[in-house]
Amino acid sequence: MMAFESHPHLRGSSISSSLPSIPGGKPAYSFHVSADGQMQPVPFPSDALVGAGIPRHARQLHTLAHGEVVCAVTISGSTQHVYTGGKGCVKVWDVGQPGAKTPVAQLDCLNRDNYIRSCKLLPDGRSLIVGGEASTLSIWDLAAPTPRIKAELTSSAPACYALAVSPDAKVCFSCCSDGNIVVWDLQNQTMVRQFQGHTDGASCIDISDYGTRLWTGGLDNTVRCWDLREGRQLQQHDFSSQIFSLGHCPNQDWLAVGMESSNVEILHVRKPEKYQLHLHESCVLSLKFASCGRWFVSTGKDNLLNAWRTPYGASIFQSKESSSVLSCDISGNNKYIVTGSGDKKATVYEVVY
């Protein structure tokens, strides 16, 4: 179907560091912000878009007609199955086979009128944790002949906005609408700790440093870093906008943050340096790094899926969908991107290198 090659004129080293705009008349969209707040357009290196492991574009492979707004998506490690969370249920799709798609299973969770906001697979792919507009998280056994609920975890908060699972699969973290981050022991299905600090809903989460640090963003305009071994807050970054999405680079000290203001900001987590990226025209609703750490994607209320080079944000490709893009995931092998949309569907893209 559609392939997107958004900035072919950026390829190679045609960008002079003295130019405020890019050849071809496109204004600069990536800025380096120094420790003292000085903003400068970024001169992209010559290998920004042609390095090893950098995609060229993404091709639409499948449309999954979920039937409700898709607020959460995830793709299995085998890339065989995609899970789409909408109103009251998660649908399971087999994308390993060609042809038109109908769901192979439906997991009814929460109440029928409540939206699922996050679904996360455990690393072995045999369990799925689902959270949303309810005080209960449900854990599904996917290895059973038909998927079934094997546990429910109940917190005091009325809703869960985001979930993360530790690399060893022993604990799960839920970002609650009351601002707390609840830590769950998955073996005993008990709450073991709450991180308290956000003064409004905690909206997004990622784990870094081999599972020892947690990064959370909130509707209180802050990003916070938590030490999981010591159970305390290590850092706080204040912004002038609500935080809707974030991701920590898997192998470098960069944190990408998607803002309600339409900016994507890339913070260095150990020194006062950052990049600010301006290509979205509305709220940045979701964000995900490729497992190689060399690129990441963000999606927005402006119907856009943007792929960026880590950390300086050269635009690798751009895809325009027909509605707000609420959620995204990248397969572990970096070959597929899945998005969930306000158009009541999910889209599977093949990443073309």
CSV table of C-alpha atoms in Angstrom, one decimal:
chain,number,residue,atom,x,y,z
A,1,MET,CA,0.0,0.0,0.0
A,2,MET,CA,1.4,3.4,1.0
A,3,ALA,CA,5.1,3.8,1.5
A,4,PHE,CA,6.4,7.0,3.1
A,5,GLU,CA,9.7,8.6,2.2
A,6,SER,CA,9.3,12.0,3.9
A,7,HIS,CA,12.6,13.8,3.6
A,8,PRO,CA,14.6,12.2,0.7
A,9,HIS,CA,16.4,15.5,0.4
A,10,LEU,CA,17.9,15.1,3.9
A,11,ARG,CA,19.9,12.0,2.8
A,12,GLY,CA,23.6,12.5,2.7
A,13,SER,CA,25.4,15.4,4.2
A,14,SER,CA,23.7,18.3,2.5
A,15,ILE,CA,23.0,20.2,5.8
A,16,SER,CA,25.2,23.0,6.7
A,17,SER,CA,25.4,23.8,10.3
A,18,SER,CA,25.0,27.5,9.6
A,19,LEU,CA,21.6,27.2,8.0
A,20,PRO,CA,18.5,27.8,10.1
A,21,SER,CA,16.4,25.9,7.6
A,22,ILE,CA,16.9,22.7,5.7
A,23,PRO,CA,17.7,22.8,1.9
A,24,GLY,CA,14.4,22.7,0.1
A,25,GLY,CA,12.9,25.3,2.3
A,26,LYS,CA,11.7,23.1,5.1
A,27,PRO,CA,12.2,25.0,8.4
A,28,ALA,CA,14.3,23.5,11.1
A,29,TYR,CA,12.4,21.1,13.3
A,30,SER,CA,15.1,19.7,15.6
A,31,PHE,CA,16.8,21.9,18.1
A,32,HIS,CA,19.6,21.3,20.6
A,33,VAL,CA,19.0,22.9,24.0
A,34,SER,CA,22.2,23.5,26.0
A,35,ALA,CA,22.5,23.5,29.8
A,36,ASP,CA,21.9,27.3,29.9
A,37,GLY,CA,18.8,27.0,27.7
A,38,GLN,CA,20.3,28.1,24.4
A,39,MET,CA,18.4,26.6,21.4
A,40,GLN,CA,20.2,25.9,18.1
A,41,PRO,CA,19.0,24.1,15.0
A,42,VAL,CA,20.7,20.7,14.9
A,43,PRO,CA,23.2,20.1,12.1
A,44,PHE,CA,22.4,16.4,11.3
A,45,PRO,CA,25.4,14.1,10.7
A,46,SER,CA,25.9,12.6,7.3
A,47,ASP,CA,24.8,9.2,8.5
A,48,ALA,CA,21.6,10.4,10.1
A,49,LEU,CA,19.4,8.6,7.7
A,50,VAL,CA,21.6,6.0,6.1
A,51,GLY,CA,23.4,4.3,9.0
A,52,ALA,CA,23.1,0.6,9.7
A,53,GLY,CA,19.8,-0.4,11.2
A,54,ILE,CA,18.1,2.8,10.2
A,55,PRO,CA,14.8,2.2,8.3
A,56,ARG,CA,14.0,3.8,5.0
A,57,HIS,CA,10.3,3.8,5.3
A,58,ALA,CA,7.3,1.8,6.6
A,59,ARG,CA,4.8,0.0,4.4
A,60,GLN,CA,1.2,-0.7,5.6
A,61,LEU,CA,0.8,-4.4,5.8
A,62,HIS,CA,-2.5,-5.1,7.6
A,63,THR,CA,-5.6,-3.2,8.8
A,64,LEU,CA,-7.2,-4.8,11.9
A,65,ALA,CA,-10.8,-3.7,12.1
A,66,HIS,CA,-11.2,-3.7,15.9
A,67,GLY,CA,-14.6,-1.9,15.8
A,68,GLU,CA,-13.9,0.5,18.7
A,69,VAL,CA,-11.3,3.2,19.3
A,70,VAL,CA,-8.0,1.3,19.8
A,71,CYS,CA,-6.3,2.9,22.9
A,72,ALA,CA,-3.7,0.1,23.4
A,73,VAL,CA,-1.7,-2.2,21.1
A,74,THR,CA,1.1,-4.7,21.6
A,75,ILE,CA,2.8,-7.3,19.3
A,76,SER,CA,4.1,-10.6,20.5
A,77,GLY,CA,7.8,-11.5,20.5
A,78,SER,CA,7.3,-14.0,17.7
A,79,THR,CA,5.5,-11.2,15.7
A,80,GLN,CA,2.7,-13.8,15.1
A,81,HIS,CA,0.0,-12.1,17.2
A,82,VAL,CA,-1.1,-8.5,17.7
A,83,TYR,CA,-3.3,-7.5,20.7
A,84,THR,CA,-5.6,-4.5,20.4
A,85,GLY,CA,-7.4,-2.9,23.4
A,86,GLY,CA,-10.6,-1.0,22.9
A,87,LYS,CA,-13.8,-0.7,24.8
A,88,GLY,CA,-14.3,-3.6,27.3
A,89,CYS,CA,-12.1,-6.1,25.5
A,90,VAL,CA,-8.8,-7.0,24.0
A,91,LYS,CA,-8.9,-8.7,20.6
A,92,VAL,CA,-6.2,-11.1,19.4
A,93,TRP,CA,-5.1,-11.2,15.8
A,94,ASP,CA,-2.9,-13.6,13.9
A,95,VAL,CA,-0.8,-11.5,11.6
A,96,GLY,CA,1.5,-14.3,10.6
A,97,GLN,CA,-0.9,-15.4,7.9
A,98,PRO,CA,-1.7,-13.4,4.7
A,99,GLY,CA,-5.2,-12.3,3.8
A,100,ALA,CA,-8.1,-10.5,5.5
A,101,LYS,CA,-8.0,-10.3,9.2
A,102,THR,CA,-10.6,-11.4,11.8
A,103,PRO,CA,-9.7,-11.7,15.5
A,104,VAL,CA,-8.7,-15.2,16.7
A,105,ALA,CA,-9.8,-14.5,20.2
A,106,GLN,CA,-11.5,-11.8,22.3
A,107,LEU,CA,-10.6,-11.2,26.0
A,108,ASP,CA,-13.5,-9.5,27.8
A,109,CYS,CA,-12.1,-7.4,30.6
A,110,LEU,CA,-13.1,-4.4,32.6
A,111,ASN,CA,-16.7,-3.4,32.0
A,112,ARG,CA,-18.2,-3.3,28.6
A,113,ASP,CA,-18.2,0.5,28.4
A,114,ASN,CA,-14.8,1.1,29.9
A,115,TYR,CA,-11.7,1.6,27.7
A,116,ILE,CA,-8.6,-0.4,28.0
A,117,ARG,CA,-5.6,1.9,28.3
A,118,SER,CA,-2.7,-0.5,28.3
A,119,CYS,CA,-1.9,-4.1,27.6
A,120,LYS,CA,1.5,-5.7,28.2
A,121,LEU,CA,2.8,-9.2,27.4
A,122,LEU,CA,5.1,-10.9,29.9
A,123,PRO,CA,8.5,-11.7,28.3
A,124,ASP,CA,7.6,-15.3,27.6
A,125,GLY,CA,4.5,-14.3,25.7
A,126,ARG,CA,2.3,-16.6,27.8
A,127,SER,CA,0.5,-14.0,29.8
A,128,LEU,CA,-1.1,-10.6,29.1
A,129,ILE,CA,-1.7,-7.9,31.7
A,130,VAL,CA,-4.6,-5.5,30.9
A,131,GLY,CA,-5.5,-2.2,32.6
A,132,GLY,CA,-7.7,0.7,31.9
A,133,GLU,CA,-10.8,2.6,33.2
A,134,ALA,CA,-11.2,0.4,36.2
A,135,SER,CA,-9.5,-0.2,39.6
A,136,THR,CA,-8.7,-3.8,38.5
A,137,LEU,CA,-5.9,-5.2,36.4
A,138,SER,CA,-6.5,-8.5,34.8
A,139,ILE,CA,-3.9,-11.1,34.0
A,140,TRP,CA,-4.7,-13.5,31.2
A,141,ASP,CA,-3.3,-16.9,30.6
A,142,LEU,CA,-2.6,-17.1,26.9
A,143,ALA,CA,-1.2,-20.6,27.0
A,144,ALA,CA,-4.6,-22.1,27.9
A,145,PRO,CA,-6.6,-23.7,25.1
A,146,THR,CA,-8.7,-20.6,25.2
A,147,PRO,CA,-7.3,-17.5,26.9
A,148,ARG,CA,-8.7,-17.1,30.4
A,149,ILE,CA,-8.2,-14.8,33.4
A,150,LYS,CA,-5.8,-16.3,35.9
A,151,ALA,CA,-5.6,-13.4,38.3
A,152,GLU,CA,-7.0,-9.9,39.1
A,153,LEU,CA,-5.2,-7.2,40.9
A,154,THR,CA,-7.2,-4.4,42.5
A,155,SER,CA,-5.9,-1.0,43.5
A,156,SER,CA,-7.7,2.0,45.2
A,157,ALA,CA,-7.3,4.2,42.1
A,158,PRO,CA,-10.3,4.4,39.7
A,159,ALA,CA,-8.2,3.9,36.6
A,160,CYS,CA,-4.8,2.7,35.2
A,161,TYR,CA,-3.3,4.7,32.4
A,162,ALA,CA,-0.2,2.7,31.7
A,163,LEU,CA,1.6,-0.5,32.5
A,164,ALA,CA,5.2,-1.8,32.5
A,165,VAL,CA,6.6,-5.3,33.3
A,166,SER,CA,10.1,-5.8,34.8
A,167,PRO,CA,12.6,-7.6,32.5
A,168,ASP,CA,12.6,-10.6,34.9
A,169,ALA,CA,8.7,-10.7,34.8
A,170,LYS,CA,8.5,-10.7,38.5
A,171,VAL,CA,6.9,-7.4,39.0
A,172,CYS,CA,4.4,-5.1,37.2
A,173,PHE,CA,4.0,-1.4,37.5
A,174,SER,CA,0.7,0.4,37.0
A,175,CYS,CA,0.4,4.2,36.5
A,176,CYS,CA,-2.8,5.3,38.3
A,177,SER,CA,-5.2,8.1,37.7
A,178,ASP,CA,-4.5,9.3,41.3
A,179,GLY,CA,-0.8,9.8,40.5
A,180,ASN,CA,0.5,6.8,42.3
A,181,ILE,CA,2.7,4.1,40.7
A,182,VAL,CA,1.7,0.7,42.1
A,183,VAL,CA,4.3,-2.1,42.2
A,184,TRP,CA,2.7,-5.6,42.0
A,185,ASP,CA,4.4,-8.9,42.8
A,186,LEU,CA,3.2,-11.1,39.9
A,187,GLN,CA,4.0,-14.4,41.6
A,188,ASN,CA,2.0,-13.6,44.7
A,189,GLN,CA,-0.4,-11.2,43.0
A,190,THR,CA,0.0,-8.6,45.8
A,191,MET,CA,0.8,-4.9,46.0
A,192,VAL,CA,4.3,-4.5,47.3
A,193,ARG,CA,4.9,-0.8,47.1
A,194,GLN,CA,3.5,2.5,45.9
A,195,PHE,CA,5.6,5.3,44.5
A,196,GLN,CA,4.0,8.6,45.5
A,197,GLY,CA,4.9,12.0,44.0
A,198,HIS,CA,2.9,12.8,41.0
A,199,THR,CA,0.1,15.3,42.0
A,200,ASP,CA,-2.1,14.3,39.1
A,201,GLY,CA,-2.6,11.2,37.0
A,202,ALA,CA,0.5,9.2,36.1
A,203,SER,CA,0.2,8.8,32.3
A,204,CYS,CA,3.2,6.9,31.0
A,205,ILE,CA,6.0,4.7,32.2
A,206,ASP,CA,9.2,2.9,31.1
A,207,ILE,CA,12.0,0.9,32.8
A,208,SER,CA,15.7,1.5,32.3
A,209,ASP,CA,19.1,0.4,33.6
A,210,TYR,CA,18.4,-3.3,33.4
A,211,GLY,CA,15.3,-3.0,35.5
A,212,THR,CA,16.7,-0.9,38.3
A,213,ARG,CA,15.1,2.5,37.4
A,214,LEU,CA,11.6,3.5,36.5
A,215,TRP,CA,10.6,6.6,34.5
A,216,THR,CA,7.1,8.0,34.8
A,217,GLY,CA,5.4,11.0,33.2
A,218,GLY,CA,2.3,12.7,34.6
A,219,LEU,CA,-0.5,15.1,34.0
A,220,ASP,CA,1.2,17.3,36.6
A,221,ASN,CA,3.7,18.3,33.9
A,222,THR,CA,6.6,16.3,35.5
A,223,VAL,CA,8.8,13.4,34.6
A,224,ARG,CA,10.2,11.5,37.5
A,225,CYS,CA,12.8,8.8,37.9
A,226,TRP,CA,12.5,6.2,40.7
A,227,ASP,CA,15.2,3.9,42.1
A,228,LEU,CA,13.5,0.4,42.3
A,229,ARG,CA,16.0,-1.0,44.7
A,230,GLU,CA,15.8,1.8,47.2
A,231,GLY,CA,12.2,2.7,46.6
A,232,ARG,CA,12.7,6.5,46.3
A,233,GLN,CA,12.6,9.3,43.7
A,234,LEU,CA,15.9,10.2,42.2
A,235,GLN,CA,15.1,12.9,39.6
A,236,GLN,CA,12.3,15.2,38.7
A,237,HIS,CA,12.0,17.2,35.5
A,238,ASP,CA,9.4,20.0,35.2
A,239,PHE,CA,7.8,21.0,32.0
A,240,SER,CA,5.2,23.6,30.9
A,241,SER,CA,3.0,20.9,29.4
A,242,GLN,CA,1.3,17.7,30.5
A,243,ILE,CA,3.2,14.5,29.6
A,244,PHE,CA,1.3,12.0,27.6
A,245,SER,CA,4.1,9.5,26.6
A,246,LEU,CA,7.7,8.6,27.2
A,247,GLY,CA,10.3,6.0,26.5
A,248,HIS,CA,13.9,5.3,27.7
A,249,CYS,CA,16.4,4.4,25.0
A,250,PRO,CA,17.4,0.7,25.6
A,251,ASN,CA,21.1,1.3,25.3
A,252,GLN,CA,21.9,5.0,25.7
A,253,ASP,CA,21.2,7.6,28.4
A,254,TRP,CA,18.3,9.4,26.5
A,255,LEU,CA,14.7,9.7,27.5
A,256,ALA,CA,12.1,10.7,24.9
A,257,VAL,CA,9.1,12.5,26.2
A,258,GLY,CA,5.8,13.2,24.3
A,259,MET,CA,4.0,16.4,25.3
A,260,GLU,CA,0.5,17.7,25.2
A,261,SER,CA,2.1,20.8,23.6
A,262,SER,CA,3.0,18.8,20.5
A,263,ASN,CA,6.7,18.8,21.3
A,264,VAL,CA,8.9,15.7,21.6
A,265,GLU,CA,11.7,16.4,24.1
A,266,ILE,CA,14.8,14.1,24.3
A,267,LEU,CA,16.5,14.5,27.7
A,268,HIS,CA,20.0,13.3,28.6
A,269,VAL,CA,19.4,11.5,31.9
A,270,ARG,CA,22.8,12.2,33.4
A,271,LYS,CA,23.6,15.7,32.2
A,272,PRO,CA,21.6,18.9,31.5
A,273,GLU,CA,21.3,18.6,27.8
A,274,LYS,CA,18.3,18.0,25.5
A,275,TYR,CA,16.8,18.1,22.1
A,276,GLN,CA,13.4,19.5,21.2
A,277,LEU,CA,11.6,18.2,18.1
A,278,HIS,CA,8.8,20.0,16.3
A,279,LEU,CA,7.0,17.9,13.7
A,280,HIS,CA,3.8,17.0,15.4
A,281,GLU,CA,1.0,19.6,15.2
A,282,SER,CA,-1.0,18.4,18.2
A,283,CYS,CA,-0.6,16.2,21.4
A,284,VAL,CA,2.0,13.4,21.2
A,285,LEU,CA,-0.1,10.5,22.4
A,286,SER,CA,2.4,7.5,22.3
A,287,LEU,CA,6.1,6.8,21.9
A,288,LYS,CA,8.3,3.8,21.6
A,289,PHE,CA,12.0,3.0,21.0
A,290,ALA,CA,13.2,0.3,18.7
A,291,SER,CA,15.1,-2.3,20.7
A,292,CYS,CA,18.3,-1.4,18.9
A,293,GLY,CA,18.0,2.1,20.4
A,294,ARG,CA,18.9,3.8,17.1
A,295,TRP,CA,15.5,5.1,16.3
A,296,PHE,CA,12.0,5.6,17.9
A,297,VAL,CA,8.5,6.4,16.8
A,298,SER,CA,5.9,8.9,18.2
A,299,THR,CA,2.3,9.2,17.3
A,300,GLY,CA,-0.2,12.1,17.6
A,301,LYS,CA,-3.6,13.5,17.7
A,302,ASP,CA,-2.5,15.0,14.3
A,303,ASN,CA,-3.0,11.5,12.7
A,304,LEU,CA,0.8,11.2,12.3
A,305,LEU,CA,3.3,8.4,13.0
A,306,ASN,CA,6.8,9.9,13.0
A,307,ALA,CA,10.0,7.9,13.1
A,308,TRP,CA,13.1,9.7,14.5
A,309,ARG,CA,16.8,9.1,14.8
A,310,THR,CA,18.1,8.9,18.4
A,311,PRO,CA,18.8,11.3,19.9
A,312,TYR,CA,18.8,14.3,17.7
A,313,GLY,CA,15.6,13.6,15.9
A,314,ALA,CA,16.3,13.6,12.2
A,315,SER,CA,13.0,12.6,10.6
A,316,ILE,CA,13.4,9.1,9.1
A,317,PHE,CA,9.9,8.7,7.8
A,318,GLN,CA,6.4,9.9,8.4
A,319,SER,CA,3.0,8.2,7.9
A,320,LYS,CA,-0.3,10.0,7.9
A,321,GLU,CA,-3.3,8.0,9.1
A,322,SER,CA,-7.0,8.8,8.8
A,323,SER,CA,-7.5,9.7,12.5
A,324,SER,CA,-5.7,10.3,15.8
A,325,VAL,CA,-3.0,7.7,16.5
A,326,LEU,CA,-3.4,6.8,20.1
A,327,SER,CA,-1.0,3.9,20.7
A,328,CYS,CA,2.0,2.2,19.1
A,329,ASP,CA,4.4,-0.7,19.6
A,330,ILE,CA,7.5,-1.9,17.7
A,331,SER,CA,8.3,-5.6,17.5
A,332,GLY,CA,11.3,-6.9,19.3
A,333,ASN,CA,13.1,-7.6,16.0
A,334,ASN,CA,12.4,-4.0,14.8
A,335,LYS,CA,10.6,-5.3,11.7
A,336,TYR,CA,7.1,-4.2,12.5
A,337,ILE,CA,5.2,-1.2,13.9
A,338,VAL,CA,1.7,-1.5,15.1
A,339,THR,CA,-0.6,1.6,15.7
A,340,GLY,CA,-4.0,1.9,17.3
A,341,SER,CA,-6.3,4.7,16.0
A,342,GLY,CA,-9.4,6.7,16.7
A,343,ASP,CA,-10.7,5.2,13.5
A,344,LYS,CA,-11.5,2.0,15.4
A,345,LYS,CA,-8.7,0.1,13.8
A,346,ALA,CA,-5.1,-0.9,14.2
A,347,THR,CA,-2.5,-0.8,11.5
A,348,VAL,CA,0.5,-3.1,11.1
A,349,TYR,CA,3.4,-1.7,9.2
A,350,GLU,CA,6.4,-3.5,7.9
A,351,VAL,CA,9.6,-1.6,8.5
A,352,VAL,CA,11.7,-1.4,5.2
A,353,TYR,CA,15.5,-1.2,5.5
